[in-house]
């Protein structure tokens, strides 16, 4: 297997075997906020609807399966299970970086999940923006979108990860101007995302100058890519640097509010350590339109499609319960509720 394929499998193995999810440390920022409990909610729980409109599609809930993988046999099994769960639950799914597809056309099937789940409501493609400094061109992106029939496309920003990654690509110069020129040529809605260190005010202001549909926060508080790459590194120094930065960046709760304020005409997708329906509800009230979850769905997908469906249904029931006890009949009403700062 080549370098990218090996790396993809190592990422999956480390994510499945080691404790790379820092959500138990409560660093996602949501604990600072609470809803007011309403013991007289004046609604019938059975009439609560989680239905959400997103990019013209009707979703069963404001949830999505976050960008993770593709490119190897193991990734194919995971992607197929995620896609079937996404189809069954009618929530969107994002692919992991499609870079490997450009270098090795034989891995196409590991990404083409719509062939297995044709009624999947929305599929996001994905590639690292930094690849624009390493030969990526607009024609490649058209190809990536067409081959998998992506309905939207993510460019991920991950300078911290690339910096710790043993074979990382760290030339992040001139990316803003390159993205500015390229994004209008892409035929599907384009989103920019981080991968676990958050989108801060300074970054959001730069993103505002781009013609994107929206952002995904990829905030601090869940999966840590600095930590994952530190575990792959053979250099003692890099290991230490990765560990130092493993809880670095902007919390998801802060990043949502910053993106909502600065990118007020854009869609904000919340992600980064969101692990239950109460946090989903808080993310929506703070300004997100949708919530993406990655690591917990990987753990479930290693077992089966049904385990992924169960995780999604658990979060939906938690969200519905929260909506009942704050008196919100639908997502629009929920988003109007106030959160108290503790
Ligand atoms: C196994 C795994 C692989 C990932 N690969 C990618 C990727 O290729 N591209 C990307 O934009 N984000 C990638 N991510 C980051 C997630 O999309 C998400 O931003 C991050 O994990 C935070 O969400 P979480 O705490 O719910 O896992 C990956 C996450 C996991 C767990």
Short mmCIF file of C-alpha atoms and ligand atoms in Angstrom, two decimals:
data_model
loop_
_atom_site.label_atom_id
_atom_site.label_comp_id
_atom_site.label_asym_id
_atom_site.label_seq_id
_atom_site.Cartn_x
_atom_site.Cartn_y
_atom_site.Cartn_z
CA UNK A 1 0.00 0.00 0.00
CA UNK A 2 1.22 3.56 -0.73
CA UNK A 3 1.85 6.30 1.83
CA UNK A 4 -1.64 7.85 1.79
CA UNK A 5 -3.37 4.46 2.06
CA UNK A 6 -1.16 3.45 4.98
CA UNK A 7 -1.81 6.77 6.67
CA UNK A 8 -5.59 6.41 6.23
CA UNK A 9 -5.53 2.95 7.84
CA UNK A 10 -3.27 4.16 10.65
CA UNK A 11 -5.72 7.02 11.33
CA UNK A 12 -8.60 4.54 11.54
CA UNK A 13 -6.64 2.15 13.78
CA UNK A 14 -5.50 4.91 16.16
CA UNK A 15 -9.03 6.37 16.28
CA UNK A 16 -10.47 2.93 17.05
CA UNK A 17 -7.84 1.75 19.53
CA UNK A 18 -6.57 4.81 21.41
CA UNK A 19 -8.28 7.48 23.41
CA UNK A 20 -8.23 10.26 20.81
CA UNK A 21 -11.61 11.68 21.78
CA UNK A 22 -11.14 14.34 24.47
CA UNK A 23 -14.87 14.97 24.96
CA UNK A 24 -14.82 13.49 28.49
CA UNK A 25 -12.65 16.49 29.53
CA UNK A 26 -15.64 18.74 28.71
CA UNK A 27 -13.52 21.14 26.65
CA UNK A 28 -16.18 21.74 23.97
CA UNK A 29 -17.50 24.72 25.93
CA UNK A 30 -21.17 23.66 26.17
CA UNK A 31 -21.07 23.08 29.94
CA UNK A 32 -20.97 26.85 30.44
CA UNK A 33 -24.55 27.13 29.14
CA UNK A 34 -27.83 25.75 30.33
CA UNK A 35 -31.46 25.74 29.27
CA UNK A 36 -34.26 26.79 31.55
CA UNK A 37 -36.35 23.74 32.48
CA UNK A 38 -40.06 24.23 31.91
CA UNK A 39 -42.19 21.87 34.00
CA UNK A 40 -45.28 23.25 32.22
CA UNK A 41 -44.14 22.99 28.60
CA UNK A 42 -47.74 23.05 27.23
CA UNK A 43 -46.90 20.70 24.35
CA UNK A 44 -47.53 17.06 23.50
CA UNK A 45 -44.21 15.20 23.23
CA UNK A 46 -45.65 13.08 20.42
CA UNK A 47 -46.13 16.16 18.24
CA UNK A 48 -42.49 17.32 18.44
CA UNK A 49 -40.79 17.41 15.03
CA UNK A 50 -37.01 17.38 14.48
CA UNK A 51 -37.41 17.81 10.70
CA UNK A 52 -34.95 20.22 9.18
CA UNK A 53 -34.52 21.74 5.72
CA UNK A 54 -30.96 21.93 4.54
CA UNK A 55 -29.72 22.82 1.03
CA UNK A 56 -33.23 22.16 -0.28
CA UNK A 57 -33.47 18.67 1.23
CA UNK A 58 -35.77 17.52 4.00
CA UNK A 59 -33.79 15.84 6.81
CA UNK A 60 -35.20 13.82 9.70
CA UNK A 61 -33.08 15.83 12.19
CA UNK A 62 -30.44 18.60 12.21
CA UNK A 63 -27.64 16.02 12.35
CA UNK A 64 -24.99 14.77 9.94
CA UNK A 65 -22.25 12.15 9.76
CA UNK A 66 -18.99 14.13 9.71
CA UNK A 67 -16.09 13.79 7.24
CA UNK A 68 -13.95 10.77 7.98
CA UNK A 69 -12.59 8.33 5.54
CA UNK A 70 -12.11 6.62 2.17
CA UNK A 71 -9.27 5.20 0.12
CA UNK A 72 -8.68 1.73 1.59
CA UNK A 73 -10.56 -1.57 1.97
CA UNK A 74 -11.17 -0.89 5.64
CA UNK A 75 -12.40 2.63 4.85
CA UNK A 76 -14.78 1.21 2.24
CA UNK A 77 -16.53 -1.00 4.81
CA UNK A 78 -16.82 1.95 7.21
CA UNK A 79 -18.11 4.31 4.48
CA UNK A 80 -20.70 1.81 3.25
CA UNK A 81 -22.07 1.34 6.78
CA UNK A 82 -22.13 5.09 7.40
CA UNK A 83 -23.89 5.64 4.06
CA UNK A 84 -26.56 3.02 4.74
CA UNK A 85 -27.21 4.58 8.17
CA UNK A 86 -27.37 8.03 6.63
CA UNK A 87 -29.87 6.76 4.04
CA UNK A 88 -31.97 4.95 6.65
CA UNK A 89 -32.06 7.94 9.03
CA UNK A 90 -32.24 10.58 6.25
CA UNK A 91 -29.37 12.72 7.47
CA UNK A 92 -26.40 13.91 5.34
CA UNK A 93 -23.01 12.24 5.22
CA UNK A 94 -19.57 13.65 4.42
CA UNK A 95 -16.68 11.72 2.89
CA UNK A 96 -13.14 11.92 4.22
CA UNK A 97 -10.41 13.54 2.14
CA UNK A 98 -10.68 12.35 -1.46
CA UNK A 99 -7.02 13.06 -2.23
CA UNK A 100 -6.26 9.37 -2.61
CA UNK A 101 -8.80 9.17 -5.47
CA UNK A 102 -6.71 11.56 -7.54
CA UNK A 103 -3.56 9.49 -7.16
CA UNK A 104 -5.09 6.05 -7.45
CA UNK A 105 -8.32 5.64 -9.47
CA UNK A 106 -8.65 2.03 -8.23
CA UNK A 107 -9.90 3.31 -4.84
CA UNK A 108 -12.91 5.05 -6.42
CA UNK A 109 -15.38 2.48 -5.02
CA UNK A 110 -14.29 3.22 -1.45
CA UNK A 111 -15.83 6.71 -1.84
CA UNK A 112 -18.77 6.04 -4.19
CA UNK A 113 -21.24 5.41 -1.40
CA UNK A 114 -24.29 6.51 -3.39
CA UNK A 115 -23.93 3.28 -5.35
CA UNK A 116 -24.76 1.42 -2.12
CA UNK A 117 -27.14 3.98 -0.63
CA UNK A 118 -28.85 5.75 -3.55
CA UNK A 119 -31.40 7.54 -1.33
CA UNK A 120 -28.75 9.10 0.91
CA UNK A 121 -30.16 12.65 1.17
CA UNK A 122 -26.95 14.71 0.81
CA UNK A 123 -23.31 13.79 0.26
CA UNK A 124 -20.37 16.12 0.90
CA UNK A 125 -17.02 15.66 -0.88
CA UNK A 126 -13.80 16.71 0.88
CA UNK A 127 -10.18 17.68 0.34
CA UNK A 128 -7.51 19.66 2.22
CA UNK A 129 -7.25 23.28 1.03
CA UNK A 130 -3.46 23.06 1.45
CA UNK A 131 -3.37 20.68 -1.53
CA UNK A 132 -3.83 23.80 -3.70
CA UNK A 133 -0.13 24.35 -3.00
CA UNK A 134 0.74 20.77 -3.94
CA UNK A 135 -0.74 20.43 -7.44
CA UNK A 136 -4.50 20.39 -6.80
CA UNK A 137 -6.42 22.15 -9.61
CA UNK A 138 -10.04 23.03 -10.27
CA UNK A 139 -10.35 20.21 -12.85
CA UNK A 140 -9.43 17.72 -10.12
CA UNK A 141 -12.14 19.06 -7.86
CA UNK A 142 -14.76 18.81 -10.65
CA UNK A 143 -13.71 15.20 -11.09
CA UNK A 144 -13.93 14.41 -7.36
CA UNK A 145 -17.43 15.89 -7.20
CA UNK A 146 -18.67 14.16 -10.35
CA UNK A 147 -17.28 10.72 -9.52
CA UNK A 148 -19.02 10.46 -6.16
CA UNK A 149 -22.05 12.61 -7.15
CA UNK A 150 -21.37 14.99 -4.27
CA UNK A 151 -24.13 17.50 -3.49
CA UNK A 152 -21.74 19.85 -1.65
CA UNK A 153 -17.99 20.07 -1.09
CA UNK A 154 -15.72 20.75 1.89
CA UNK A 155 -12.24 22.23 1.87
CA UNK A 156 -10.67 21.39 5.21
CA UNK A 157 -8.18 23.64 6.98
CA UNK A 158 -5.80 21.73 9.25
CA UNK A 159 -2.46 23.55 9.77
CA UNK A 160 -2.06 22.17 13.30
CA UNK A 161 -2.57 18.59 12.11
CA UNK A 162 -0.24 18.98 9.12
CA UNK A 163 2.38 20.49 11.39
CA UNK A 164 2.47 17.45 13.70
CA UNK A 165 1.91 14.86 10.93
CA UNK A 166 5.21 13.12 10.12
CA UNK A 167 4.70 13.60 6.35
CA UNK A 168 2.58 16.78 6.73
CA UNK A 169 2.13 19.43 4.01
CA UNK A 170 2.88 22.71 5.73
CA UNK A 171 2.99 25.31 2.94
CA UNK A 172 -0.19 27.25 3.77
CA UNK A 173 0.89 30.41 1.91
CA UNK A 174 -1.44 32.19 -0.59
CA UNK A 175 -4.35 29.81 0.08
CA UNK A 176 -6.90 32.60 0.53
CA UNK A 177 -6.30 34.05 -2.94
CA UNK A 178 -6.28 30.59 -4.49
CA UNK A 179 -9.59 29.67 -2.81
CA UNK A 180 -11.06 33.01 -3.88
CA UNK A 181 -10.32 32.28 -7.51
CA UNK A 182 -11.35 28.63 -7.42
CA UNK A 183 -14.56 28.55 -5.36
CA UNK A 184 -16.78 30.41 -7.92
CA UNK A 185 -15.87 27.74 -10.48
CA UNK A 186 -17.24 24.90 -8.35
CA UNK A 187 -20.78 23.90 -9.28
CA UNK A 188 -21.98 22.66 -5.87
CA UNK A 189 -22.19 24.60 -2.56
CA UNK A 190 -18.73 24.94 -1.00
CA UNK A 191 -18.07 24.82 2.74
CA UNK A 192 -14.84 25.35 4.70
CA UNK A 193 -14.16 23.29 7.80
CA UNK A 194 -11.59 22.81 10.52
CA UNK A 195 -10.83 19.37 11.90
CA UNK A 196 -10.72 19.88 15.70
CA UNK A 197 -9.03 23.19 16.58
CA UNK A 198 -11.94 25.47 15.60
CA UNK A 199 -12.58 28.47 13.35
CA UNK A 200 -11.62 31.63 15.22
CA UNK A 201 -12.51 35.28 14.59
CA UNK A 202 -9.38 35.94 12.54
CA UNK A 203 -10.07 32.93 10.30
CA UNK A 204 -13.80 33.67 10.01
CA UNK A 205 -12.99 37.19 8.77
CA UNK A 206 -10.82 35.74 6.02
CA UNK A 207 -13.47 33.16 5.11
CA UNK A 208 -16.01 36.00 4.83
CA UNK A 209 -14.16 37.23 1.74
CA UNK A 210 -14.75 33.88 0.00
CA UNK A 211 -17.89 32.89 -1.89
CA UNK A 212 -18.65 29.95 0.35
CA UNK A 213 -22.08 28.69 1.46
CA UNK A 214 -20.90 28.08 4.96
CA UNK A 215 -18.46 26.67 7.48
CA UNK A 216 -18.13 23.72 9.82
CA UNK A 217 -16.51 24.74 13.09
CA UNK A 218 -14.50 21.54 13.79
CA UNK A 219 -13.94 23.01 17.24
CA UNK A 220 -11.85 21.87 20.18
CA UNK A 221 -13.36 19.38 22.56
CA UNK A 222 -13.62 16.11 20.66
CA UNK A 223 -11.29 14.24 18.34
CA UNK A 224 -7.78 15.70 18.54
CA UNK A 225 -5.72 15.52 15.35
CA UNK A 226 -2.66 16.94 17.08
CA UNK A 227 -2.83 13.98 19.45
CA UNK A 228 -3.54 11.41 16.69
CA UNK A 229 -0.56 12.60 14.64
CA UNK A 230 1.63 12.63 17.77
CA UNK A 231 0.82 8.94 18.17
CA UNK A 232 1.97 8.25 14.60
CA UNK A 233 5.22 10.16 14.91
CA UNK A 234 8.50 8.35 15.44
CA UNK A 235 10.17 11.58 16.55
CA UNK A 236 10.15 12.11 20.32
CA UNK A 237 10.09 15.87 19.77
CA UNK A 238 7.03 15.72 17.46
CA UNK A 239 5.28 13.43 19.94
CA UNK A 240 5.78 16.00 22.69
CA UNK A 241 4.65 18.88 20.45
CA UNK A 242 1.51 16.94 19.45
CA UNK A 243 0.68 16.21 23.08
CA UNK A 244 1.20 19.85 24.04
CA UNK A 245 -1.27 20.94 21.34
CA UNK A 246 -3.75 18.10 21.82
CA UNK A 247 -6.29 20.34 23.56
CA UNK A 248 -5.41 23.52 21.69
CA UNK A 249 -7.67 25.82 19.72
CA UNK A 250 -11.09 27.31 20.07
CA UNK A 251 -13.89 25.41 21.79
CA UNK A 252 -16.82 24.35 19.64
CA UNK A 253 -19.28 26.51 21.61
CA UNK A 254 -17.09 29.61 21.10
CA UNK A 255 -16.43 28.85 17.46
CA UNK A 256 -20.15 28.51 16.64
CA UNK A 257 -20.87 31.95 18.12
CA UNK A 258 -17.96 33.61 16.33
CA UNK A 259 -18.89 32.07 12.98
CA UNK A 260 -22.57 32.94 13.48
CA UNK A 261 -21.67 36.57 14.23
CA UNK A 262 -19.05 37.16 11.56
CA UNK A 263 -20.45 34.96 8.81
CA UNK A 264 -24.03 36.04 9.46
CA UNK A 265 -25.24 35.35 5.92
CA UNK A 266 -23.65 31.87 5.82
CA UNK A 267 -24.60 28.44 7.11
CA UNK A 268 -22.81 27.32 10.28
CA UNK A 269 -22.43 23.59 10.86
CA UNK A 270 -21.31 22.80 14.41
CA UNK A 271 -18.80 20.03 15.08
CA UNK A 272 -16.09 19.07 17.53
CA UNK A 273 -16.88 16.85 20.51
CA UNK A 274 -20.67 17.05 20.28
CA UNK A 275 -21.79 13.84 21.92
CA UNK A 276 -25.45 14.05 22.98
CA UNK A 277 -28.80 15.63 22.20
CA UNK A 278 -28.44 18.35 24.85
CA UNK A 279 -25.21 19.55 23.22
CA UNK A 280 -26.88 19.36 19.80
CA UNK A 281 -29.66 21.64 21.09
CA UNK A 282 -27.15 24.07 22.60
CA UNK A 283 -25.22 24.21 19.30
CA UNK A 284 -28.45 25.07 17.44
CA UNK A 285 -29.38 27.84 19.87
CA UNK A 286 -25.86 29.30 19.67
CA UNK A 287 -26.24 29.67 15.89
CA UNK A 288 -25.68 26.37 14.09
CA UNK A 289 -28.06 25.06 11.42
CA UNK A 290 -26.81 21.50 11.58
CA UNK A 291 -24.53 19.42 13.82
CA UNK A 292 -21.87 17.06 12.45
CA UNK A 293 -20.55 14.19 14.54
CA UNK A 294 -17.58 12.07 13.52
CA UNK A 295 -15.71 9.86 16.02
CA UNK A 296 -18.73 8.24 17.76
CA UNK A 297 -20.09 7.17 14.35
CA UNK A 298 -16.72 5.62 13.45
CA UNK A 299 -16.79 3.52 16.64
CA UNK A 300 -20.34 2.41 15.79
CA UNK A 301 -19.54 1.75 12.09
CA UNK A 302 -16.72 -0.59 13.03
CA UNK A 303 -19.44 -2.84 14.49
CA UNK A 304 -22.36 -2.49 12.03
CA UNK A 305 -24.78 -0.23 10.16
CA UNK A 306 -27.37 -0.92 12.87
CA UNK A 307 -25.01 0.40 15.55
CA UNK A 308 -24.66 3.68 13.61
CA UNK A 309 -28.45 3.91 13.25
CA UNK A 310 -28.79 3.29 17.00
CA UNK A 311 -26.34 6.14 17.79
CA UNK A 312 -28.29 8.51 15.53
CA UNK A 313 -31.63 7.43 17.05
CA UNK A 314 -30.21 7.89 20.59
CA UNK A 315 -29.19 11.48 19.78
CA UNK A 316 -32.56 12.18 18.18
CA UNK A 317 -34.43 10.90 21.25
CA UNK A 318 -32.17 12.97 23.54
CA UNK A 319 -32.82 16.06 21.40
CA UNK A 320 -36.57 15.39 21.42
CA UNK A 321 -36.56 14.97 25.22
CA UNK A 322 -34.68 18.25 25.63
CA UNK A 323 -37.16 20.00 23.31
CA UNK A 324 -40.06 18.61 25.38
CA UNK A 325 -38.71 19.92 28.68
CA UNK A 326 -37.96 23.38 27.31
CA UNK A 327 -41.27 23.56 25.42
CA UNK A 328 -40.13 23.61 21.77
CA UNK A 329 -42.39 21.89 19.21
CA UNK A 330 -39.92 22.14 16.36
CA UNK A 331 -36.35 23.22 15.55
CA UNK A 332 -37.44 26.77 14.70
CA UNK A 333 -38.97 27.16 18.18
CA UNK A 334 -35.94 25.54 19.81
CA UNK A 335 -33.57 28.03 18.16
CA UNK A 336 -35.52 30.89 19.79
CA UNK A 337 -34.99 29.54 23.32
CA UNK A 338 -32.53 31.31 25.56
CA UNK A 339 -29.43 29.70 27.05
CA UNK A 340 -28.27 30.96 30.45
CA UNK A 341 -24.51 31.35 30.97
CA UNK A 342 -23.50 29.50 34.15
C1 LIG B 1 -11.29 8.82 11.65
C2 LIG B 1 -11.46 10.26 11.32
C3 LIG B 1 -11.00 10.73 10.11
C4 LIG B 1 -11.18 12.08 9.75
N1 LIG B 1 -10.78 12.49 8.51
C5 LIG B 1 -11.12 13.74 8.08
C6 LIG B 1 -10.89 14.14 6.74
O1 LIG B 1 -10.38 13.38 5.91
N2 LIG B 1 -11.25 15.40 6.37
C7 LIG B 1 -11.83 16.27 7.26
O2 LIG B 1 -12.18 17.39 6.87
N3 LIG B 1 -12.03 15.93 8.55
C8 LIG B 1 -11.71 14.70 8.97
N4 LIG B 1 -11.96 14.31 10.28
C9 LIG B 1 -12.41 15.34 11.24
C10 LIG B 1 -13.93 15.33 11.48
O3 LIG B 1 -14.65 15.61 10.31
C11 LIG B 1 -14.35 16.34 12.59
O4 LIG B 1 -14.09 17.66 12.15
C12 LIG B 1 -13.59 16.12 13.89
O5 LIG B 1 -13.34 14.74 14.10
C13 LIG B 1 -14.35 16.65 15.08
O6 LIG B 1 -15.55 15.94 15.28
P1 LIG B 1 -15.73 14.80 16.40
O7 LIG B 1 -15.19 15.36 17.68
O8 LIG B 1 -17.21 14.54 16.44
O9 LIG B 1 -14.97 13.59 15.94
C14 LIG B 1 -11.80 12.98 10.66
C15 LIG B 1 -12.24 12.49 11.90
C16 LIG B 1 -12.09 11.15 12.24
C17 LIG B 1 -12.59 10.67 13.57
#
